[in-house]
Structure formats: structure tokens, C-alpha cells
Amino acid sequence: MSSTAGTGNEAEEVLQFLSPSTRVDLKITALRYFVGLSGSDEGRNFIASRQKMITTLFDLTADVISAVSKDAFLFFINFTSNEDCAWKVLSVDTPCILNTWLHYVVTKESEHADAVCMILSNLTRSEKCCRKALQYMQSGKVTLETIVDVFCQIDYNTSHNGLHYLGPVLSNFTQLHEIRKHIFGEDKDRSIIKRLLTFTTYMDSTIRRGGAVAAIRNCCFEAAFHDWLLGNSVDILSQLLLPLAGPEEFDEEDTETLPIDLQYLPDDKKREPDPDIRIMLLECLAQVI
């Protein structure tokens, strides 16, 4: 018997213990079997070929027992790390998994919102999956503006979830031209880009800060709006240079040539510590100047 066939028979037997009426300890044991499967390419590919398993495990993310729902979300973090598996999850439209999880994240009391943010980041990472996710989002109640609103409220979640991975989610969505077009054209006062810029110096989370900078970098590909970005309304040049600035001292003549926000910085001013974020900031500058 092949290993795949053996896994199939075993998984089908374990699956029966994931029903709502199963004793909690048995349910958790069965669920952890699938969490283990989701940690390998072979296991993920096997589960991806069986939609019933995906929907059964999705149902457990809403289980009233916190330990059960937590492990179910852990399964999907592993499972959606593979693009093909992420596509399989997005292809389940009854129920619409993406919109269910978007609603979960923007619900303040959600206990496992951080895990769902990680899943959403996985689901939107590739352009193909991101475009499908956008189609579902456009049919739901949670909009891009909703996600930005939640992202910009540091203590939004009341169950001690930081929601930092909404940064990569926003970054992933801005890889799409239609999202960038919305940010610059359909967002009436173009407030989204201004709000994201405030996180270029947010030092409490590299993930959140990096996601914001990556989203800004993607938006900088829209050359038609460079004049607006460089103008007084946004002054993106100062916003991008500030995190790159260190404690170096300049003579008064050189200091006066700098943008006002970069003059007379404190002696303890620290340069952006993450090399990947520094590179993205430089990429932004290369785009707009």
C-alpha cells in the first residue's frame, strides 16, 4: 500500500472524530493529527485534494471550545502557507471562508484574530490568490477602508491580539493595480496612503511597520501620482527619509537645506534597524524622485 493510500485511510478514520458531538479530548487529539499533516508538503497536498476535510476543519474554527478553534486556526496557518492550498481554501465559496475570516478579524472581541491575520496574509500573498480574495472581499461587508481603520487602531482588539499581520495583508492587496487605483483615485481624500505613512516609524512591531512600508512602496509604482505624493499634502520625501536618518550632526548651513522634519533631530535618534525595511524605504525613494 502506498504512503498516500495509507494516509488517506487513516485520515478518513480520524476525520469522523471532528464532528461537533465528539468528546472534546478526542476532538482535540484528532485535530492535532491534521495539524501535523499540514506541516509537510505531502500532507498539505493530500488534504487539498479533499474539500470535505477543508470544510470540516473550517467549521472547527468556530468551535465554542477555545482550544479546538485555536488548533483549527493553526492548521490553516500551516495549510495556507502553500499557494496551491491557499487557492483551494479560497475556492470554497459555500461558506465564503475569506469573508467569514475578514469579519472575524474586524470583530473586536475575536479571541484568535492574530492567527486569522496570519492566514489572511498567506491567502493574499500570491497575485493569483490575492485577485481571487479581492473578488470575494468586494462582495462582502468588510472593505479595504475597514481593514485600514482596524490596522490604524493599535488597541482595537479587546482580546489582546495585536493584529500586526494586517500590515502584510495590506501590502499583499496593494500588489494589485486596481487596489492602488482605488487608494489614489476612488478614496476621496486619499487618506489611506497618509495613514499608512504614520507607521513608517512605528517601532513596537517590525511586522506592522514592514507591512505598511511595503504597501507604500507598492503604491509608489503609480507614477501618475508622484507629484501629489511629493507635494505639501503628503510630503512623502520627509516621511521616507525620517526613518533612514540617524543621530548624525550637520553644520547649520547643511541642516537648513534639509526638510523641516529632518532638522535638529535628537541625539538619540535611531535609524531603521531592519535591513529589509531600509531597502523598501530606499526603493520608495527611487520610485518617486
mmCIF file of C-alpha atoms in Angstrom:
data_model
loop_
_atom_site.group_PDB
_atom_site.id
_atom_site.type_symbol
_atom_site.label_atom_id
_atom_site.label_comp_id
_atom_site.label_asym_id
_atom_site.label_seq_id
_atom_site.Cartn_x
_atom_site.Cartn_y
_atom_site.Cartn_z
ATOM 1 C CA MET A 1 0.000 0.000 0.000
ATOM 2 C CA SER A 2 1.399 3.444 -0.913
ATOM 3 C CA SER A 3 2.010 6.016 1.806
ATOM 4 C CA THR A 4 -0.655 8.251 0.232
ATOM 5 C CA ALA A 5 -3.226 5.473 0.376
ATOM 6 C CA GLY A 6 -2.246 4.735 3.951
ATOM 7 C CA THR A 7 -2.557 8.377 4.885
ATOM 8 C CA GLY A 8 -5.929 8.543 3.155
ATOM 9 C CA ASN A 9 -7.399 5.627 5.071
ATOM 10 C CA GLU A 10 -6.014 6.902 8.368
ATOM 11 C CA ALA A 11 -7.177 10.469 7.766
ATOM 12 C CA GLU A 12 -10.691 9.352 6.863
ATOM 13 C CA GLU A 13 -10.887 7.403 10.108
ATOM 14 C CA VAL A 14 -9.631 10.354 12.159
ATOM 15 C CA LEU A 15 -11.970 12.773 10.359
ATOM 16 C CA GLN A 16 -15.026 11.177 11.959
ATOM 17 C CA PHE A 17 -13.828 12.422 15.358
ATOM 18 C CA LEU A 18 -14.106 16.054 14.232
ATOM 19 C CA SER A 19 -17.889 16.142 14.422
ATOM 20 C CA PRO A 20 -19.486 18.689 16.802
ATOM 21 C CA SER A 21 -20.812 15.917 19.054
ATOM 22 C CA THR A 22 -17.414 14.271 19.606
ATOM 23 C CA ARG A 23 -15.954 14.378 23.101
ATOM 24 C CA VAL A 24 -13.626 17.380 23.419
ATOM 25 C CA ASP A 25 -10.463 15.423 24.252
ATOM 26 C CA LEU A 26 -10.959 13.133 21.246
ATOM 27 C CA LYS A 27 -11.714 16.087 19.018
ATOM 28 C CA ILE A 28 -8.506 17.870 20.054
ATOM 29 C CA THR A 29 -6.443 14.705 19.507
ATOM 30 C CA ALA A 30 -7.957 14.227 16.044
ATOM 31 C CA LEU A 31 -7.454 17.873 15.183
ATOM 32 C CA ARG A 32 -3.789 17.736 16.158
ATOM 33 C CA TYR A 33 -3.362 14.827 13.772
ATOM 34 C CA PHE A 34 -4.419 17.156 10.940
ATOM 35 C CA VAL A 35 -2.215 19.958 12.276
ATOM 36 C CA GLY A 36 0.668 17.505 11.988
ATOM 37 C CA LEU A 37 -0.338 16.593 8.427
ATOM 38 C CA SER A 38 -0.420 20.257 7.455
ATOM 39 C CA GLY A 39 3.246 20.610 8.391
ATOM 40 C CA SER A 40 4.504 18.727 5.326
ATOM 41 C CA ASP A 41 4.060 19.192 1.585
ATOM 42 C CA GLU A 42 2.767 15.642 1.250
ATOM 43 C CA GLY A 43 0.189 16.182 3.978
ATOM 44 C CA ARG A 44 -0.955 19.533 2.603
ATOM 45 C CA ASN A 45 -1.300 18.149 -0.919
ATOM 46 C CA PHE A 46 -3.318 15.227 0.377
ATOM 47 C CA ILE A 47 -5.764 17.440 2.281
ATOM 48 C CA ALA A 48 -6.005 19.855 -0.670
ATOM 49 C CA SER A 49 -7.463 17.038 -2.773
ATOM 50 C CA ARG A 50 -10.325 16.521 -0.309
ATOM 51 C CA GLN A 51 -12.616 19.524 0.057
ATOM 52 C CA LYS A 52 -14.685 17.788 2.732
ATOM 53 C CA MET A 53 -11.661 17.816 5.032
ATOM 54 C CA ILE A 54 -11.103 21.532 4.392
ATOM 55 C CA THR A 55 -14.705 22.457 5.164
ATOM 56 C CA THR A 56 -14.825 20.198 8.237
ATOM 57 C CA LEU A 57 -11.674 21.804 9.611
ATOM 58 C CA PHE A 58 -13.019 25.262 8.742
ATOM 59 C CA ASP A 59 -16.159 24.527 10.785
ATOM 60 C CA LEU A 60 -13.935 23.834 13.794
ATOM 61 C CA THR A 61 -12.525 27.384 13.683
ATOM 62 C CA ALA A 62 -15.915 28.435 15.083
ATOM 63 C CA ASP A 63 -15.963 25.783 17.812
ATOM 64 C CA VAL A 64 -17.082 27.080 21.211
ATOM 65 C CA ILE A 65 -14.088 25.375 22.870
ATOM 66 C CA SER A 66 -11.158 27.767 22.568
ATOM 67 C CA ALA A 67 -8.524 25.014 22.428
ATOM 68 C CA VAL A 68 -10.330 23.446 19.471
ATOM 69 C CA SER A 69 -10.723 26.645 17.459
ATOM 70 C CA LYS A 70 -7.105 27.616 18.223
ATOM 71 C CA ASP A 71 -5.752 24.356 16.793
ATOM 72 C CA ALA A 72 -8.070 24.644 13.799
ATOM 73 C CA PHE A 73 -6.641 28.073 13.025
ATOM 74 C CA LEU A 74 -3.116 26.674 13.481
ATOM 75 C CA PHE A 75 -3.943 24.052 10.879
ATOM 76 C CA PHE A 76 -4.937 26.746 8.391
ATOM 77 C CA ILE A 77 -1.798 28.796 9.091
ATOM 78 C CA ASN A 78 0.244 25.757 8.030
ATOM 79 C CA PHE A 79 -2.058 24.705 5.223
ATOM 80 C CA THR A 80 -2.318 28.099 3.507
ATOM 81 C CA SER A 81 1.457 28.609 3.527
ATOM 82 C CA ASN A 82 1.370 26.695 0.227
ATOM 83 C CA GLU A 83 -0.048 28.720 -2.687
ATOM 84 C CA ASP A 84 -1.980 25.797 -4.188
ATOM 85 C CA CYS A 85 -3.541 25.033 -0.814
ATOM 86 C CA ALA A 86 -4.382 28.706 -0.306
ATOM 87 C CA TRP A 87 -6.153 28.610 -3.665
ATOM 88 C CA LYS A 88 -8.147 25.560 -2.545
ATOM 89 C CA VAL A 89 -9.327 27.412 0.567
ATOM 90 C CA LEU A 90 -10.304 30.465 -1.473
ATOM 91 C CA SER A 91 -12.187 28.227 -3.903
ATOM 92 C CA VAL A 92 -14.613 27.120 -1.171
ATOM 93 C CA ASP A 93 -17.459 29.587 -1.686
ATOM 94 C CA THR A 94 -20.152 27.941 0.449
ATOM 95 C CA PRO A 95 -19.492 29.215 3.000
ATOM 96 C CA CYS A 96 -17.250 32.035 1.791
ATOM 97 C CA ILE A 97 -14.249 31.373 4.002
ATOM 98 C CA LEU A 98 -12.437 34.615 3.176
ATOM 99 C CA ASN A 99 -15.325 36.913 4.080
ATOM 100 C CA THR A 100 -16.021 34.910 7.245
ATOM 101 C CA TRP A 101 -12.444 35.471 8.399
ATOM 102 C CA LEU A 102 -12.393 39.133 7.384
ATOM 103 C CA HIS A 103 -15.461 39.643 9.554
ATOM 104 C CA TYR A 104 -13.770 37.715 12.373
ATOM 105 C CA VAL A 105 -10.707 39.982 12.297
ATOM 106 C CA VAL A 106 -12.724 43.220 12.436
ATOM 107 C CA THR A 107 -14.825 41.913 15.335
ATOM 108 C CA LYS A 108 -13.172 43.459 18.387
ATOM 109 C CA GLU A 109 -13.706 40.520 20.727
ATOM 110 C CA SER A 110 -12.274 37.811 18.438
ATOM 111 C CA GLU A 111 -10.003 35.625 20.552
ATOM 112 C CA HIS A 112 -7.781 34.259 17.786
ATOM 113 C CA ALA A 113 -7.654 37.296 15.483
ATOM 114 C CA ASP A 114 -3.856 37.249 15.249
ATOM 115 C CA ALA A 115 -3.945 33.724 13.851
ATOM 116 C CA VAL A 116 -6.566 34.738 11.306
ATOM 117 C CA CYS A 117 -4.453 37.734 10.251
ATOM 118 C CA MET A 118 -1.605 35.305 9.533
ATOM 119 C CA ILE A 119 -3.947 33.127 7.471
ATOM 120 C CA LEU A 120 -5.217 36.146 5.518
ATOM 121 C CA SER A 121 -1.600 37.123 4.850
ATOM 122 C CA ASN A 122 -0.980 33.654 3.411
ATOM 123 C CA LEU A 123 -4.191 33.721 1.368
ATOM 124 C CA THR A 124 -3.299 37.036 -0.300
ATOM 125 C CA ARG A 125 0.447 36.565 -0.802
ATOM 126 C CA SER A 126 0.463 35.492 -4.467
ATOM 127 C CA GLU A 127 -1.089 37.737 -7.103
ATOM 128 C CA LYS A 128 -3.392 34.949 -8.292
ATOM 129 C CA CYS A 129 -4.788 34.271 -4.823
ATOM 130 C CA CYS A 130 -4.902 37.949 -3.959
ATOM 131 C CA ARG A 131 -7.020 38.713 -7.012
ATOM 132 C CA LYS A 132 -9.488 35.966 -6.066
ATOM 133 C CA ALA A 133 -9.553 37.238 -2.482
ATOM 134 C CA LEU A 134 -10.351 40.725 -3.760
ATOM 135 C CA GLN A 135 -13.315 39.384 -5.722
ATOM 136 C CA TYR A 136 -14.754 37.866 -2.560
ATOM 137 C CA MET A 137 -13.996 40.954 -0.475
ATOM 138 C CA GLN A 138 -15.828 43.160 -2.962
ATOM 139 C CA SER A 139 -18.946 41.007 -2.447
ATOM 140 C CA GLY A 140 -18.763 41.228 1.351
ATOM 141 C CA LYS A 141 -19.197 43.881 4.015
ATOM 142 C CA VAL A 142 -15.545 44.310 5.025
ATOM 143 C CA THR A 143 -13.854 46.793 2.696
ATOM 144 C CA LEU A 144 -10.276 47.944 2.228
ATOM 145 C CA GLU A 145 -11.139 51.025 4.275
ATOM 146 C CA THR A 146 -12.413 48.785 7.075
ATOM 147 C CA ILE A 147 -9.115 46.887 7.164
ATOM 148 C CA VAL A 148 -7.132 50.149 7.197
ATOM 149 C CA ASP A 149 -9.310 51.529 10.006
ATOM 150 C CA VAL A 150 -8.674 48.444 12.128
ATOM 151 C CA PHE A 151 -4.963 48.410 11.268
ATOM 152 C CA CYS A 152 -4.549 52.014 12.372
ATOM 153 C CA GLN A 153 -6.108 51.430 15.806
ATOM 154 C CA ILE A 154 -3.342 49.909 17.899
ATOM 155 C CA ASP A 155 -5.553 48.584 20.707
ATOM 156 C CA TYR A 156 -8.517 47.705 18.513
ATOM 157 C CA ASN A 157 -8.857 44.068 19.582
ATOM 158 C CA THR A 158 -10.086 43.608 23.147
ATOM 159 C CA SER A 159 -8.717 40.044 23.476
ATOM 160 C CA HIS A 160 -5.063 41.103 23.472
ATOM 161 C CA ASN A 161 -4.434 40.498 19.774
ATOM 162 C CA GLY A 162 -2.058 42.997 18.160
ATOM 163 C CA LEU A 163 -3.312 42.431 14.579
ATOM 164 C CA HIS A 164 0.185 43.235 13.308
ATOM 165 C CA TYR A 165 -0.188 40.836 10.366
ATOM 166 C CA LEU A 166 -2.807 43.118 8.856
ATOM 167 C CA GLY A 167 0.276 45.014 7.647
ATOM 168 C CA PRO A 168 1.343 42.209 5.279
ATOM 169 C CA VAL A 169 -2.318 41.761 4.262
ATOM 170 C CA LEU A 170 -2.474 45.406 3.148
ATOM 171 C CA SER A 171 0.883 45.036 1.453
ATOM 172 C CA ASN A 172 -0.377 41.991 -0.437
ATOM 173 C CA PHE A 173 -3.517 43.764 -1.606
ATOM 174 C CA THR A 174 -1.511 46.743 -2.897
ATOM 175 C CA GLN A 175 0.302 44.467 -5.336
ATOM 176 C CA LEU A 176 -2.895 44.771 -7.398
ATOM 177 C CA HIS A 177 -3.214 47.774 -9.707
ATOM 178 C CA GLU A 178 -6.936 48.062 -9.012
ATOM 179 C CA ILE A 179 -6.283 48.450 -5.283
ATOM 180 C CA ARG A 180 -3.660 51.126 -5.912
ATOM 181 C CA LYS A 181 -6.091 52.841 -8.285
ATOM 182 C CA HIS A 182 -8.715 52.795 -5.528
ATOM 183 C CA ILE A 183 -6.281 54.229 -2.992
ATOM 184 C CA PHE A 184 -5.299 57.117 -5.267
ATOM 185 C CA GLY A 185 -8.492 57.685 -7.195
ATOM 186 C CA GLU A 186 -11.619 56.422 -5.504
ATOM 187 C CA ASP A 187 -10.590 57.172 -1.907
ATOM 188 C CA LYS A 188 -11.915 60.756 -1.962
ATOM 189 C CA ASP A 189 -9.263 62.443 0.153
ATOM 190 C CA ARG A 190 -6.626 59.746 -0.451
ATOM 191 C CA SER A 191 -6.354 59.313 3.300
ATOM 192 C CA ILE A 192 -5.217 55.671 3.161
ATOM 193 C CA ILE A 193 -1.695 56.457 1.989
ATOM 194 C CA LYS A 194 -1.379 59.247 4.556
ATOM 195 C CA ARG A 195 -2.465 56.919 7.356
ATOM 196 C CA LEU A 196 -0.043 54.204 6.302
ATOM 197 C CA LEU A 197 2.832 56.693 6.299
ATOM 198 C CA THR A 198 2.373 57.249 10.036
ATOM 199 C CA PHE A 199 3.573 53.669 10.596
ATOM 200 C CA THR A 200 6.994 54.078 8.962
ATOM 201 C CA THR A 201 8.364 54.863 12.433
ATOM 202 C CA TYR A 202 6.140 52.510 14.459
ATOM 203 C CA MET A 203 8.764 50.652 16.479
ATOM 204 C CA ASP A 204 6.581 48.273 18.513
ATOM 205 C CA SER A 205 6.221 45.773 15.661
ATOM 206 C CA THR A 206 8.561 45.063 12.755
ATOM 207 C CA ILE A 207 5.756 43.109 11.060
ATOM 208 C CA ARG A 208 3.291 46.008 11.236
ATOM 209 C CA ARG A 209 5.878 48.609 10.231
ATOM 210 C CA GLY A 210 7.256 46.457 7.431
ATOM 211 C CA GLY A 211 3.776 45.770 6.062
ATOM 212 C CA ALA A 212 2.965 49.473 5.973
ATOM 213 C CA VAL A 213 6.253 50.342 4.237
ATOM 214 C CA ALA A 214 5.755 47.525 1.712
ATOM 215 C CA ALA A 215 2.251 48.818 0.929
ATOM 216 C CA ILE A 216 3.608 52.348 0.454
ATOM 217 C CA ARG A 217 6.354 51.012 -1.817
ATOM 218 C CA ASN A 218 3.767 49.248 -3.971
ATOM 219 C CA CYS A 219 1.705 52.427 -4.195
ATOM 220 C CA CYS A 220 4.786 54.329 -5.358
ATOM 221 C CA PHE A 221 4.651 52.329 -8.600
ATOM 222 C CA GLU A 222 1.762 54.589 -9.658
ATOM 223 C CA ALA A 223 3.891 57.254 -11.359
ATOM 224 C CA ALA A 224 0.886 59.434 -12.206
ATOM 225 C CA PHE A 225 0.558 60.345 -8.512
ATOM 226 C CA HIS A 226 4.187 61.114 -7.711
ATOM 227 C CA ASP A 227 3.634 64.872 -7.851
ATOM 228 C CA TRP A 228 0.830 64.577 -5.314
ATOM 229 C CA LEU A 229 2.958 62.349 -3.052
ATOM 230 C CA LEU A 230 5.830 64.839 -3.180
ATOM 231 C CA GLY A 231 3.578 67.858 -2.618
ATOM 232 C CA ASN A 232 2.740 69.554 0.666
ATOM 233 C CA SER A 233 -0.383 67.435 1.157
ATOM 234 C CA VAL A 234 1.696 64.305 1.792
ATOM 235 C CA ASP A 235 5.369 65.352 1.781
ATOM 236 C CA ILE A 236 6.366 61.730 1.274
ATOM 237 C CA LEU A 237 10.038 62.611 0.914
ATOM 238 C CA SER A 238 10.322 63.662 4.563
ATOM 239 C CA GLN A 239 8.253 60.690 5.696
ATOM 240 C CA LEU A 240 10.556 58.238 3.905
ATOM 241 C CA LEU A 241 13.807 59.913 4.906
ATOM 242 C CA LEU A 242 12.958 60.257 8.601
ATOM 243 C CA PRO A 243 13.269 56.545 9.470
ATOM 244 C CA LEU A 244 16.525 56.387 7.491
ATOM 245 C CA ALA A 245 18.037 59.285 9.420
ATOM 246 C CA GLY A 246 20.397 58.644 12.314
ATOM 247 C CA PRO A 247 21.897 60.841 15.037
ATOM 248 C CA GLU A 248 24.488 62.406 12.717
ATOM 249 C CA GLU A 249 25.135 66.110 13.225
ATOM 250 C CA PHE A 250 25.383 68.585 10.346
ATOM 251 C CA ASP A 251 26.592 72.139 10.337
ATOM 252 C CA GLU A 252 23.930 74.823 10.347
ATOM 253 C CA GLU A 253 24.231 75.543 6.632
ATOM 254 C CA ASP A 254 23.660 71.904 5.646
ATOM 255 C CA THR A 255 20.912 71.498 8.241
ATOM 256 C CA GLU A 256 18.913 74.334 6.725
ATOM 257 C CA THR A 257 18.870 72.561 3.352
ATOM 258 C CA LEU A 258 17.046 69.581 4.870
ATOM 259 C CA PRO A 259 13.255 69.257 5.055
ATOM 260 C CA ILE A 260 11.992 70.831 8.275
ATOM 261 C CA ASP A 261 11.108 67.451 9.825
ATOM 262 C CA LEU A 262 14.708 66.294 9.425
ATOM 263 C CA GLN A 263 16.352 69.309 11.018
ATOM 264 C CA TYR A 264 17.786 69.177 14.541
ATOM 265 C CA LEU A 265 16.879 65.566 15.271
ATOM 266 C CA PRO A 266 17.521 64.402 18.857
ATOM 267 C CA ASP A 267 20.890 62.881 19.761
ATOM 268 C CA ASP A 268 19.258 59.516 20.438
ATOM 269 C CA LYS A 269 17.545 59.327 17.023
ATOM 270 C CA LYS A 270 17.919 55.777 15.730
ATOM 271 C CA ARG A 271 17.988 54.676 12.118
ATOM 272 C CA GLU A 272 15.536 51.996 10.935
ATOM 273 C CA PRO A 273 17.079 48.797 12.397
ATOM 274 C CA ASP A 274 15.605 46.267 9.962
ATOM 275 C CA PRO A 275 17.650 45.923 6.740
ATOM 276 C CA ASP A 276 14.678 44.736 4.661
ATOM 277 C CA ILE A 277 12.615 47.758 5.685
ATOM 278 C CA ARG A 278 15.544 50.064 4.932
ATOM 279 C CA ILE A 279 15.745 48.575 1.443
ATOM 280 C CA MET A 280 12.000 49.102 0.889
ATOM 281 C CA LEU A 281 12.277 52.729 2.013
ATOM 282 C CA LEU A 282 15.107 53.252 -0.479
ATOM 283 C CA GLU A 283 13.004 51.587 -3.180
ATOM 284 C CA CYS A 284 10.207 54.053 -2.412
ATOM 285 C CA LEU A 285 12.633 56.959 -2.772
ATOM 286 C CA ALA A 286 13.978 55.562 -6.037
ATOM 287 C CA GLN A 287 10.436 55.457 -7.406
ATOM 288 C CA VAL A 288 9.353 58.991 -6.523
ATOM 289 C CA ILE A 289 12.486 61.077 -7.120
#
